Short mmCIF file of C-alpha atoms in Angstrom, two decimals:
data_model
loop_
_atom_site.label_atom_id
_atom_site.label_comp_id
_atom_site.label_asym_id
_atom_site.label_seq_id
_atom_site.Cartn_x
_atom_site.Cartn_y
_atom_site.Cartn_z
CA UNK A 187 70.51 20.35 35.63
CA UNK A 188 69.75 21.99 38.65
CA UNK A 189 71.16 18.93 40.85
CA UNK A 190 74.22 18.98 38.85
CA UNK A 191 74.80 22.67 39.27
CA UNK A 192 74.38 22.22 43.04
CA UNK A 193 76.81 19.30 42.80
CA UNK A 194 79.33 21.67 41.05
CA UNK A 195 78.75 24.62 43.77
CA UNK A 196 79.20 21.98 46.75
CA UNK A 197 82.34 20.62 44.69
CA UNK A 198 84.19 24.31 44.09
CA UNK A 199 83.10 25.18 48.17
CA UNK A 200 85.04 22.23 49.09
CA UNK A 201 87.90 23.08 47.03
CA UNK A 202 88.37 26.55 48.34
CA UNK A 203 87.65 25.44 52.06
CA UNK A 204 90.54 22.97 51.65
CA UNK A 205 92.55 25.20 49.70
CA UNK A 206 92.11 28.15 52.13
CA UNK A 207 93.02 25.58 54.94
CA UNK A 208 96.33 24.41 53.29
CA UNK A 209 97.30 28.00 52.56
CA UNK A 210 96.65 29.03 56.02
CA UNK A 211 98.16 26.13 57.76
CA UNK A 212 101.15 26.76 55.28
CA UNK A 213 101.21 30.11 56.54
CA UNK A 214 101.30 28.78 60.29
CA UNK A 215 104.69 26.38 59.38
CA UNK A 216 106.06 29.70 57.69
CA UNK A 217 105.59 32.31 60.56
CA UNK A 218 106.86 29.05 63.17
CA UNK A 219 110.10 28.39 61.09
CA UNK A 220 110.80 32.55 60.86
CA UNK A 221 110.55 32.07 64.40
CA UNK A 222 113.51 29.80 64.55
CA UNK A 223 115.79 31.97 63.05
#
């Protein structure tokens, strides 16, 4: 139980880490292409 709950936690850090990352990085591409124009 405990195991599975720290498999979970691990799992939903992950996701939010990578998810932060695209958002930011999406960000990034949107700031550079205001830029342009």
């Amino acid at each position: 139980m405990i195991l599975c709950g720290d498999m979970m936690g691990i799992e939903l850090l992950d996701h939010i880490i990578v998810g932060y990352g695209n958002y930011y990085s999406m960000r990034e591409r949107t700031d550079l292409f205001d830029d342009m124009f």
